[in-house]
């Protein structure tokens, strides 16, 4: 399968350190950095998960660097502070969109300026294959031609009226440890020890798209996506799904 991913990318940086005392000047912990791990995040995390599952992926993303820097207590894997840098990027040039025949198009819109509502509407009309959207924007008529929308529960609450009125049959709502909801039905996940939820939504989206292209069944794809995200939340940082572990062959 060949999949096009369009959206913002960032560096997800985790700085792990030792925390043994509080700052005498203010009631905040003092962290002594020991090591750091850097992963590609947001739309590029979706693309990397799709590649790990076996897809050929083309990625169109911002050229400027966005950083999400997290300072983490290494003993408890507890995030003490997050610093975002370069949070706004230049808008996409729609003239650079490829005309290749894709199995699916994924739009990862993290509302950093790369994609406007009109851009996403244009993309959904340009390609005849299924289109999937993960967006931080307020939903409206501009998503009419998108096939499936993936949002989390807090985003659903902000868009509840418009979703319940005419988008319920295309909106997949992820809800953490209780799984996700689609069209009035809950799809539960296996209970596991959660180490880090960073990037889990990107992995879910990648699994959803990958399986949908194979099966053309959104319900089966949701179940598969749940398995993918359940795997990565058991790992530190922004994890990439391992297809061998997924099928129990490793």
C-alpha atoms as an extended CHARMM CRD file, in Angstrom:
* protein
*
       250  EXT
         1         1  UNK       CA              0.0000000000        0.0000000000        0.0000000000  PROA      1               0.0000000000
         2         2  UNK       CA              1.0870000000        3.5700000000       -0.6420000000  PROA      2               0.0000000000
         3         3  UNK       CA             -0.0770000000        6.2260000000        1.8170000000  PROA      3               0.0000000000
         4         4  UNK       CA              0.3100000000        9.9950000000        1.7720000000  PROA      4               0.0000000000
         5         5  UNK       CA              0.7220000000       11.7350000000        5.1420000000  PROA      5               0.0000000000
         6         6  UNK       CA              0.3330000000       15.5160000000        5.3110000000  PROA      6               0.0000000000
         7         7  UNK       CA              0.8320000000       17.5820000000        8.4550000000  PROA      7               0.0000000000
         8         8  UNK       CA              3.1640000000       19.1500000000       10.9850000000  PROA      8               0.0000000000
         9         9  UNK       CA              6.2140000000       17.3510000000       12.3110000000  PROA      9               0.0000000000
        10        10  UNK       CA              8.2450000000       18.0310000000       15.4460000000  PROA      10              0.0000000000
        11        11  UNK       CA             11.1130000000       16.7290000000       17.5270000000  PROA      11              0.0000000000
        12        12  UNK       CA              9.8260000000       15.0100000000       20.6620000000  PROA      12              0.0000000000
        13        13  UNK       CA             12.6750000000       15.3990000000       23.1580000000  PROA      13              0.0000000000
        14        14  UNK       CA             12.6810000000       13.5960000000       26.4970000000  PROA      14              0.0000000000
        15        15  UNK       CA             15.3690000000       14.7090000000       28.9620000000  PROA      15              0.0000000000
        16        16  UNK       CA             15.5700000000       12.1950000000       31.8060000000  PROA      16              0.0000000000
        17        17  UNK       CA             17.2050000000       13.1400000000       35.0620000000  PROA      17              0.0000000000
        18        18  UNK       CA             17.5940000000       12.5720000000       38.7580000000  PROA      18              0.0000000000
        19        19  UNK       CA             15.2900000000       14.3460000000       41.1920000000  PROA      19              0.0000000000
        20        20  UNK       CA             16.2760000000       14.1450000000       44.8510000000  PROA      20              0.0000000000
        21        21  UNK       CA             15.3220000000       17.4790000000       46.3970000000  PROA      21              0.0000000000
        22        22  UNK       CA             13.1550000000       20.5790000000       46.1360000000  PROA      22              0.0000000000
        23        23  UNK       CA             14.3270000000       24.0370000000       45.2040000000  PROA      23              0.0000000000
        24        24  UNK       CA             14.7930000000       26.0300000000       48.4550000000  PROA      24              0.0000000000
        25        25  UNK       CA             13.7040000000       29.1850000000       46.6060000000  PROA      25              0.0000000000
        26        26  UNK       CA             10.3310000000       27.7770000000       45.4530000000  PROA      26              0.0000000000
        27        27  UNK       CA              8.3360000000       24.5490000000       45.9230000000  PROA      27              0.0000000000
        28        28  UNK       CA              9.5390000000       22.9270000000       42.6840000000  PROA      28              0.0000000000
        29        29  UNK       CA             11.7820000000       19.9040000000       42.1540000000  PROA      29              0.0000000000
        30        30  UNK       CA             15.3890000000       20.2250000000       41.0170000000  PROA      30              0.0000000000
        31        31  UNK       CA             16.2710000000       17.8910000000       38.1420000000  PROA      31              0.0000000000
        32        32  UNK       CA             19.8180000000       16.9070000000       37.1980000000  PROA      32              0.0000000000
        33        33  UNK       CA             19.7100000000       15.8080000000       33.5230000000  PROA      33              0.0000000000
        34        34  UNK       CA             21.3470000000       12.4460000000       32.7710000000  PROA      34              0.0000000000
        35        35  UNK       CA             20.3990000000       11.5380000000       29.1880000000  PROA      35              0.0000000000
        36        36  UNK       CA             17.9320000000       12.3970000000       26.4620000000  PROA      36              0.0000000000
        37        37  UNK       CA             15.9450000000       10.5970000000       23.7650000000  PROA      37              0.0000000000
        38        38  UNK       CA             14.7700000000       12.3220000000       20.5690000000  PROA      38              0.0000000000
        39        39  UNK       CA             11.9980000000       10.9950000000       18.3200000000  PROA      39              0.0000000000
        40        40  UNK       CA             10.0800000000       12.4890000000       15.4090000000  PROA      40              0.0000000000
        41        41  UNK       CA              6.5960000000       13.4640000000       16.4800000000  PROA      41              0.0000000000
        42        42  UNK       CA              3.1350000000       14.4340000000       15.2350000000  PROA      42              0.0000000000
        43        43  UNK       CA              2.5240000000       13.6450000000       11.5300000000  PROA      43              0.0000000000
        44        44  UNK       CA              6.0110000000       12.1890000000       11.1120000000  PROA      44              0.0000000000
        45        45  UNK       CA              5.2770000000        9.8430000000       14.0070000000  PROA      45              0.0000000000
        46        46  UNK       CA              2.1660000000        8.7070000000       12.1070000000  PROA      46              0.0000000000
        47        47  UNK       CA              4.3180000000        8.1650000000        9.0120000000  PROA      47              0.0000000000
        48        48  UNK       CA              6.9850000000        6.2230000000       10.9300000000  PROA      48              0.0000000000
        49        49  UNK       CA              4.3610000000        3.9560000000       12.4880000000  PROA      49              0.0000000000
        50        50  UNK       CA              2.8510000000        3.2920000000        9.0690000000  PROA      50              0.0000000000
        51        51  UNK       CA              6.3120000000        2.3890000000        7.7550000000  PROA      51              0.0000000000
        52        52  UNK       CA              6.8560000000        0.0470000000       10.6940000000  PROA      52              0.0000000000
        53        53  UNK       CA              3.6000000000       -1.7150000000        9.8250000000  PROA      53              0.0000000000
        54        54  UNK       CA              4.8110000000       -2.2160000000        6.2520000000  PROA      54              0.0000000000
        55        55  UNK       CA              3.4000000000        0.7200000000        4.2830000000  PROA      55              0.0000000000
        56        56  UNK       CA              5.1890000000        2.8190000000        1.7090000000  PROA      56              0.0000000000
        57        57  UNK       CA              4.7350000000        6.4130000000        2.8860000000  PROA      57              0.0000000000
        58        58  UNK       CA              5.1680000000        9.8430000000        1.3230000000  PROA      58              0.0000000000
        59        59  UNK       CA              5.3300000000       12.6630000000        3.8860000000  PROA      59              0.0000000000
        60        60  UNK       CA              4.6280000000       16.3450000000        3.2940000000  PROA      60              0.0000000000
        61        61  UNK       CA              5.4240000000       18.4530000000        6.3510000000  PROA      61              0.0000000000
        62        62  UNK       CA              6.8120000000       21.7680000000        7.5940000000  PROA      62              0.0000000000
        63        63  UNK       CA             10.4850000000       22.5450000000        7.0660000000  PROA      63              0.0000000000
        64        64  UNK       CA             10.8920000000       24.6780000000       10.1900000000  PROA      64              0.0000000000
        65        65  UNK       CA             11.7420000000       22.9030000000       13.4330000000  PROA      65              0.0000000000
        66        66  UNK       CA              9.1520000000       22.4950000000       16.1640000000  PROA      66              0.0000000000
        67        67  UNK       CA             10.4220000000       21.1030000000       19.4630000000  PROA      67              0.0000000000
        68        68  UNK       CA              8.5130000000       19.5860000000       22.3760000000  PROA      68              0.0000000000
        69        69  UNK       CA             11.0030000000       19.2750000000       25.2270000000  PROA      69              0.0000000000
        70        70  UNK       CA              9.9690000000       17.2580000000       28.2750000000  PROA      70              0.0000000000
        71        71  UNK       CA             11.9660000000       17.0430000000       31.5090000000  PROA      71              0.0000000000
        72        72  UNK       CA             11.2530000000       13.7000000000       33.1370000000  PROA      72              0.0000000000
        73        73  UNK       CA             12.0050000000       12.2470000000       36.5710000000  PROA      73              0.0000000000
        74        74  UNK       CA             13.8540000000        9.0800000000       35.5510000000  PROA      74              0.0000000000
        75        75  UNK       CA             12.8680000000        7.1460000000       38.6780000000  PROA      75              0.0000000000
        76        76  UNK       CA              9.1070000000        7.5770000000       38.2570000000  PROA      76              0.0000000000
        77        77  UNK       CA              8.8570000000        8.4970000000       34.5670000000  PROA      77              0.0000000000
        78        78  UNK       CA              6.9790000000       11.6190000000       35.6760000000  PROA      78              0.0000000000
        79        79  UNK       CA              7.0090000000       14.6960000000       33.4310000000  PROA      79              0.0000000000
        80        80  UNK       CA              8.0460000000       17.7290000000       35.4790000000  PROA      80              0.0000000000
        81        81  UNK       CA              8.0600000000       20.3160000000       32.7150000000  PROA      81              0.0000000000
        82        82  UNK       CA              7.3350000000       20.6400000000       29.0040000000  PROA      82              0.0000000000
        83        83  UNK       CA              8.7740000000       23.4370000000       26.8580000000  PROA      83              0.0000000000
        84        84  UNK       CA              7.5220000000       24.0160000000       23.2910000000  PROA      84              0.0000000000
        85        85  UNK       CA              9.7590000000       25.8420000000       20.7950000000  PROA      85              0.0000000000
        86        86  UNK       CA              9.0030000000       27.0090000000       17.2420000000  PROA      86              0.0000000000
        87        87  UNK       CA              5.3140000000       26.3580000000       17.7800000000  PROA      87              0.0000000000
        88        88  UNK       CA              4.1480000000       28.1670000000       14.6160000000  PROA      88              0.0000000000
        89        89  UNK       CA              5.2690000000       27.1120000000       11.1300000000  PROA      89              0.0000000000
        90        90  UNK       CA              4.7940000000       28.2780000000        7.5380000000  PROA      90              0.0000000000
        91        91  UNK       CA              1.6870000000       27.2750000000        5.6040000000  PROA      91              0.0000000000
        92        92  UNK       CA              1.7430000000       24.4020000000        3.1250000000  PROA      92              0.0000000000
        93        93  UNK       CA              2.2240000000       25.0870000000       -0.5900000000  PROA      93              0.0000000000
        94        94  UNK       CA             -0.6530000000       23.1650000000       -2.1780000000  PROA      94              0.0000000000
        95        95  UNK       CA              1.1050000000       23.3320000000       -5.5550000000  PROA      95              0.0000000000
        96        96  UNK       CA              3.5900000000       20.7570000000       -4.2350000000  PROA      96              0.0000000000
        97        97  UNK       CA              0.9770000000       18.0980000000       -3.5730000000  PROA      97              0.0000000000
        98        98  UNK       CA              1.7520000000       14.9240000000       -5.5460000000  PROA      98              0.0000000000
        99        99  UNK       CA             -0.7170000000       13.4240000000       -8.0080000000  PROA      99              0.0000000000
       100       100  UNK       CA              0.2560000000        9.8190000000       -7.3230000000  PROA      100             0.0000000000
       101       101  UNK       CA             -2.3590000000        7.1240000000       -6.8480000000  PROA      101             0.0000000000
       102       102  UNK       CA             -2.5510000000        6.5120000000       -3.0860000000  PROA      102             0.0000000000
       103       103  UNK       CA             -4.3660000000        3.8800000000       -1.0700000000  PROA      103             0.0000000000
       104       104  UNK       CA             -5.1840000000        6.4940000000        1.6040000000  PROA      104             0.0000000000
       105       105  UNK       CA             -4.3860000000       10.0690000000        2.6020000000  PROA      105             0.0000000000
       106       106  UNK       CA             -3.7970000000       10.9960000000        6.2480000000  PROA      106             0.0000000000
       107       107  UNK       CA             -3.9600000000       14.6050000000        7.4300000000  PROA      107             0.0000000000
       108       108  UNK       CA             -2.3140000000       15.2610000000       10.7930000000  PROA      108             0.0000000000
       109       109  UNK       CA             -3.3530000000       18.8010000000       11.6600000000  PROA      109             0.0000000000
       110       110  UNK       CA             -1.8790000000       19.9510000000       14.9750000000  PROA      110             0.0000000000
       111       111  UNK       CA             -3.0010000000       23.5440000000       14.3790000000  PROA      111             0.0000000000
       112       112  UNK       CA              0.5020000000       25.0050000000       14.1370000000  PROA      112             0.0000000000
       113       113  UNK       CA             -0.2120000000       27.0320000000       10.9750000000  PROA      113             0.0000000000
       114       114  UNK       CA              0.7890000000       24.4510000000        8.3540000000  PROA      114             0.0000000000
       115       115  UNK       CA             -2.7910000000       23.6920000000        7.2780000000  PROA      115             0.0000000000
       116       116  UNK       CA             -5.8380000000       25.9270000000        7.1170000000  PROA      116             0.0000000000
       117       117  UNK       CA             -9.4180000000       24.6880000000        7.0100000000  PROA      117             0.0000000000
       118       118  UNK       CA             -9.5150000000       25.4850000000        3.2850000000  PROA      118             0.0000000000
       119       119  UNK       CA             -6.2740000000       23.5360000000        2.7360000000  PROA      119             0.0000000000
       120       120  UNK       CA             -7.7370000000       20.4380000000        4.3840000000  PROA      120             0.0000000000
       121       121  UNK       CA            -10.9560000000       20.8290000000        2.3930000000  PROA      121             0.0000000000
       122       122  UNK       CA             -8.9200000000       21.0770000000       -0.8080000000  PROA      122             0.0000000000
       123       123  UNK       CA             -6.9220000000       17.9420000000        0.0700000000  PROA      123             0.0000000000
       124       124  UNK       CA            -10.0800000000       15.9360000000        0.8250000000  PROA      124             0.0000000000
       125       125  UNK       CA            -11.4620000000       16.8220000000       -2.6150000000  PROA      125             0.0000000000
       126       126  UNK       CA             -8.2190000000       16.2890000000       -4.5320000000  PROA      126             0.0000000000
       127       127  UNK       CA             -7.8010000000       12.5960000000       -3.7780000000  PROA      127             0.0000000000
       128       128  UNK       CA            -10.3270000000        9.8780000000       -4.5960000000  PROA      128             0.0000000000
       129       129  UNK       CA             -8.9520000000        7.4240000000       -1.9940000000  PROA      129             0.0000000000
       130       130  UNK       CA            -10.1460000000        7.3170000000        1.6560000000  PROA      130             0.0000000000
       131       131  UNK       CA             -9.0510000000       10.3450000000        3.6910000000  PROA      131             0.0000000000
       132       132  UNK       CA             -8.3820000000       10.3630000000        7.4440000000  PROA      132             0.0000000000
       133       133  UNK       CA             -8.0880000000       13.4530000000        9.6200000000  PROA      133             0.0000000000
       134       134  UNK       CA             -6.6390000000       14.0830000000       13.0670000000  PROA      134             0.0000000000
       135       135  UNK       CA             -7.1940000000       17.7510000000       13.8890000000  PROA      135             0.0000000000
       136       136  UNK       CA             -6.9740000000       20.1650000000       16.7900000000  PROA      136             0.0000000000
       137       137  UNK       CA             -9.2640000000       22.6730000000       15.0490000000  PROA      137             0.0000000000
       138       138  UNK       CA            -12.9350000000       23.2520000000       15.7650000000  PROA      138             0.0000000000
       139       139  UNK       CA            -14.8950000000       21.0440000000       13.3820000000  PROA      139             0.0000000000
       140       140  UNK       CA            -17.2170000000       22.5020000000       10.7680000000  PROA      140             0.0000000000
       141       141  UNK       CA            -18.5010000000       22.0980000000        7.2200000000  PROA      141             0.0000000000
       142       142  UNK       CA            -14.9070000000       21.9870000000        5.9640000000  PROA      142             0.0000000000
       143       143  UNK       CA            -14.6100000000       18.3060000000        7.0770000000  PROA      143             0.0000000000
       144       144  UNK       CA            -17.6360000000       17.2220000000        5.0310000000  PROA      144             0.0000000000
       145       145  UNK       CA            -15.5910000000       15.2740000000        2.4490000000  PROA      145             0.0000000000
       146       146  UNK       CA            -13.2430000000       13.6350000000        4.9710000000  PROA      146             0.0000000000
       147       147  UNK       CA            -14.0540000000        9.9270000000        5.3300000000  PROA      147             0.0000000000
       148       148  UNK       CA            -12.9670000000        9.4630000000        8.9580000000  PROA      148             0.0000000000
       149       149  UNK       CA            -11.9820000000       11.8550000000       11.7420000000  PROA      149             0.0000000000
       150       150  UNK       CA             -9.9130000000       10.7690000000       14.7530000000  PROA      150             0.0000000000
       151       151  UNK       CA            -10.0670000000       12.9570000000       17.8660000000  PROA      151             0.0000000000
       152       152  UNK       CA             -9.5840000000       12.4490000000       21.5940000000  PROA      152             0.0000000000
       153       153  UNK       CA            -12.3000000000       12.7700000000       24.2170000000  PROA      153             0.0000000000
       154       154  UNK       CA            -11.5250000000       16.3640000000       25.2350000000  PROA      154             0.0000000000
       155       155  UNK       CA            -11.6410000000       17.3950000000       21.5640000000  PROA      155             0.0000000000
       156       156  UNK       CA            -14.9610000000       15.5880000000       21.2340000000  PROA      156             0.0000000000
       157       157  UNK       CA            -16.3910000000       17.5370000000       24.1770000000  PROA      157             0.0000000000
       158       158  UNK       CA            -15.4520000000       20.8040000000       22.4530000000  PROA      158             0.0000000000
       159       159  UNK       CA            -17.1380000000       19.6550000000       19.2320000000  PROA      159             0.0000000000
       160       160  UNK       CA            -19.9440000000       17.5700000000       20.7250000000  PROA      160             0.0000000000
       161       161  UNK       CA            -22.8880000000       19.4090000000       19.1690000000  PROA      161             0.0000000000
       162       162  UNK       CA            -21.5920000000       19.3200000000       15.6040000000  PROA      162             0.0000000000
       163       163  UNK       CA            -20.3850000000       15.7060000000       15.8950000000  PROA      163             0.0000000000
       164       164  UNK       CA            -23.5890000000       14.3740000000       17.4280000000  PROA      164             0.0000000000
       165       165  UNK       CA            -25.7090000000       16.1870000000       14.8540000000  PROA      165             0.0000000000
       166       166  UNK       CA            -24.0550000000       15.0480000000       11.6210000000  PROA      166             0.0000000000
       167       167  UNK       CA            -20.5160000000       13.6460000000       12.0570000000  PROA      167             0.0000000000
       168       168  UNK       CA            -21.0730000000       10.7280000000       14.4180000000  PROA      168             0.0000000000
       169       169  UNK       CA            -20.8010000000        8.0820000000       11.6850000000  PROA      169             0.0000000000
       170       170  UNK       CA            -17.3300000000        9.2860000000       10.6700000000  PROA      170             0.0000000000
       171       171  UNK       CA            -15.7710000000       10.3180000000       13.9970000000  PROA      171             0.0000000000
       172       172  UNK       CA            -13.6100000000        7.9670000000       16.0840000000  PROA      172             0.0000000000
       173       173  UNK       CA            -13.1260000000        9.2080000000       19.6450000000  PROA      173             0.0000000000
       174       174  UNK       CA            -10.1370000000        7.8530000000       21.5560000000  PROA      174             0.0000000000
       175       175  UNK       CA            -10.6760000000        7.6870000000       25.3200000000  PROA      175             0.0000000000
       176       176  UNK       CA             -7.4370000000        6.3920000000       26.8130000000  PROA      176             0.0000000000
       177       177  UNK       CA             -7.7270000000        3.3010000000       28.9990000000  PROA      177             0.0000000000
       178       178  UNK       CA            -11.3970000000        2.7550000000       28.1370000000  PROA      178             0.0000000000
       179       179  UNK       CA            -10.6410000000        2.3770000000       24.4360000000  PROA      179             0.0000000000
       180       180  UNK       CA            -12.5200000000        4.4210000000       21.8730000000  PROA      180             0.0000000000
       181       181  UNK       CA            -16.0460000000        5.1830000000       20.6910000000  PROA      181             0.0000000000
       182       182  UNK       CA            -17.4260000000        5.0550000000       17.1800000000  PROA      182             0.0000000000
       183       183  UNK       CA            -21.0110000000        5.5960000000       16.0720000000  PROA      183             0.0000000000
       184       184  UNK       CA            -22.4000000000        4.9600000000       19.5570000000  PROA      184             0.0000000000
       185       185  UNK       CA            -20.3310000000        1.8270000000       20.2050000000  PROA      185             0.0000000000
       186       186  UNK       CA            -17.3730000000        1.4230000000       22.5530000000  PROA      186             0.0000000000
       187       187  UNK       CA            -14.2910000000       -0.5380000000       21.5240000000  PROA      187             0.0000000000
       188       188  UNK       CA            -12.3970000000       -1.4500000000       24.7180000000  PROA      188             0.0000000000
       189       189  UNK       CA             -8.6500000000       -1.9250000000       25.0640000000  PROA      189             0.0000000000
       190       190  UNK       CA             -6.6670000000       -4.4600000000       27.0360000000  PROA      190             0.0000000000
       191       191  UNK       CA             -5.6770000000       -3.2220000000       30.4920000000  PROA      191             0.0000000000
       192       192  UNK       CA             -1.8890000000       -2.7920000000       30.6660000000  PROA      192             0.0000000000
       193       193  UNK       CA              0.6940000000       -0.8780000000       32.6880000000  PROA      193             0.0000000000
       194       194  UNK       CA              0.9330000000        2.5270000000       31.0400000000  PROA      194             0.0000000000
       195       195  UNK       CA              4.3980000000        4.0950000000       30.9880000000  PROA      195             0.0000000000
       196       196  UNK       CA              3.8870000000        6.9220000000       28.5060000000  PROA      196             0.0000000000
       197       197  UNK       CA              0.9340000000        8.0970000000       26.3990000000  PROA      197             0.0000000000
       198       198  UNK       CA              2.9740000000       10.5310000000       24.2750000000  PROA      198             0.0000000000
       199       199  UNK       CA              2.3670000000        9.7880000000       20.6020000000  PROA      199             0.0000000000
       200       200  UNK       CA             -0.1620000000        7.0160000000       21.2840000000  PROA      200             0.0000000000
       201       201  UNK       CA             -2.8270000000        8.8440000000       19.2770000000  PROA      201             0.0000000000
       202       202  UNK       CA             -0.4840000000        8.9710000000       16.2770000000  PROA      202             0.0000000000
       203       203  UNK       CA              0.1140000000        5.2340000000       16.5520000000  PROA      203             0.0000000000
       204       204  UNK       CA             -3.6300000000        4.6130000000       16.8020000000  PROA      204             0.0000000000
       205       205  UNK       CA             -4.2050000000        6.6340000000       13.6320000000  PROA      205             0.0000000000
       206       206  UNK       CA             -1.4730000000        4.7610000000       11.7570000000  PROA      206             0.0000000000
       207       207  UNK       CA             -2.9150000000        1.3910000000       12.7800000000  PROA      207             0.0000000000
       208       208  UNK       CA             -6.4100000000        2.5150000000       11.8200000000  PROA      208             0.0000000000
       209       209  UNK       CA             -5.3720000000        3.6070000000        8.3330000000  PROA      209             0.0000000000
       210       210  UNK       CA             -3.1170000000        0.6140000000        7.7040000000  PROA      210             0.0000000000
       211       211  UNK       CA             -5.8000000000       -1.9200000000        8.5900000000  PROA      211             0.0000000000
       212       212  UNK       CA             -8.5780000000       -0.0560000000        6.8080000000  PROA      212             0.0000000000
       213       213  UNK       CA             -6.6590000000       -0.1590000000        3.5390000000  PROA      213             0.0000000000
       214       214  UNK       CA             -6.2830000000       -3.9240000000        4.0010000000  PROA      214             0.0000000000
       215       215  UNK       CA             -9.8130000000       -4.7760000000        5.2170000000  PROA      215             0.0000000000
       216       216  UNK       CA            -12.1150000000       -1.8820000000        4.2310000000  PROA      216             0.0000000000
       217       217  UNK       CA            -13.7380000000       -2.4190000000        7.6560000000  PROA      217             0.0000000000
       218       218  UNK       CA            -13.6380000000        0.5320000000       10.0260000000  PROA      218             0.0000000000
       219       219  UNK       CA            -14.6720000000       -1.5610000000       13.0430000000  PROA      219             0.0000000000
       220       220  UNK       CA            -11.9340000000       -4.1480000000       12.4700000000  PROA      220             0.0000000000
       221       221  UNK       CA             -9.4880000000       -1.3020000000       11.9100000000  PROA      221             0.0000000000
       222       222  UNK       CA            -10.4370000000        0.3030000000       15.2240000000  PROA      222             0.0000000000
       223       223  UNK       CA             -9.7300000000       -2.9890000000       17.0160000000  PROA      223             0.0000000000
       224       224  UNK       CA             -6.3450000000       -3.2210000000       15.2950000000  PROA      224             0.0000000000
       225       225  UNK       CA             -5.5450000000        0.4190000000       16.1080000000  PROA      225             0.0000000000
       226       226  UNK       CA             -6.3460000000       -0.2430000000       19.7670000000  PROA      226             0.0000000000
       227       227  UNK       CA             -3.7860000000       -3.0640000000       19.7650000000  PROA      227             0.0000000000
       228       228  UNK       CA             -1.1720000000       -0.7600000000       18.2370000000  PROA      228             0.0000000000
       229       229  UNK       CA             -1.6570000000        2.0520000000       20.7400000000  PROA      229             0.0000000000
       230       230  UNK       CA             -1.8330000000       -0.4080000000       23.6490000000  PROA      230             0.0000000000
       231       231  UNK       CA              1.5960000000       -1.6850000000       22.6640000000  PROA      231             0.0000000000
       232       232  UNK       CA              3.3190000000        1.7110000000       22.5500000000  PROA      232             0.0000000000
       233       233  UNK       CA              1.9050000000        3.0900000000       25.8250000000  PROA      233             0.0000000000
       234       234  UNK       CA              3.8470000000        0.3390000000       27.6000000000  PROA      234             0.0000000000
       235       235  UNK       CA              7.1020000000        1.9590000000       26.4280000000  PROA      235             0.0000000000
       236       236  UNK       CA              8.8460000000        5.1590000000       27.4610000000  PROA      236             0.0000000000
       237       237  UNK       CA              8.7420000000        8.2080000000       25.2510000000  PROA      237             0.0000000000
       238       238  UNK       CA              7.2460000000        8.2510000000       21.7670000000  PROA      238             0.0000000000
       239       239  UNK       CA              7.2140000000        4.6130000000       20.7040000000  PROA      239             0.0000000000
       240       240  UNK       CA              6.8690000000        3.0320000000       17.2760000000  PROA      240             0.0000000000
       241       241  UNK       CA              4.6460000000       -0.0030000000       16.8910000000  PROA      241             0.0000000000
       242       242  UNK       CA              6.5120000000       -3.3030000000       16.4080000000  PROA      242             0.0000000000
       243       243  UNK       CA              4.5660000000       -5.5270000000       14.0350000000  PROA      243             0.0000000000
       244       244  UNK       CA              6.3210000000       -8.7110000000       15.2150000000  PROA      244             0.0000000000
       245       245  UNK       CA              5.3700000000       -8.0410000000       18.8340000000  PROA      245             0.0000000000
       246       246  UNK       CA              1.8670000000       -7.1310000000       17.6770000000  PROA      246             0.0000000000
       247       247  UNK       CA              1.2870000000      -10.5650000000       16.2180000000  PROA      247             0.0000000000
       248       248  UNK       CA              3.1530000000      -12.4020000000       18.9520000000  PROA      248             0.0000000000
       249       249  UNK       CA              5.8860000000      -13.6870000000       16.6720000000  PROA      249             0.0000000000
       250       250  UNK       CA              8.7660000000      -12.1910000000       18.6230000000  PROA      250             0.0000000000
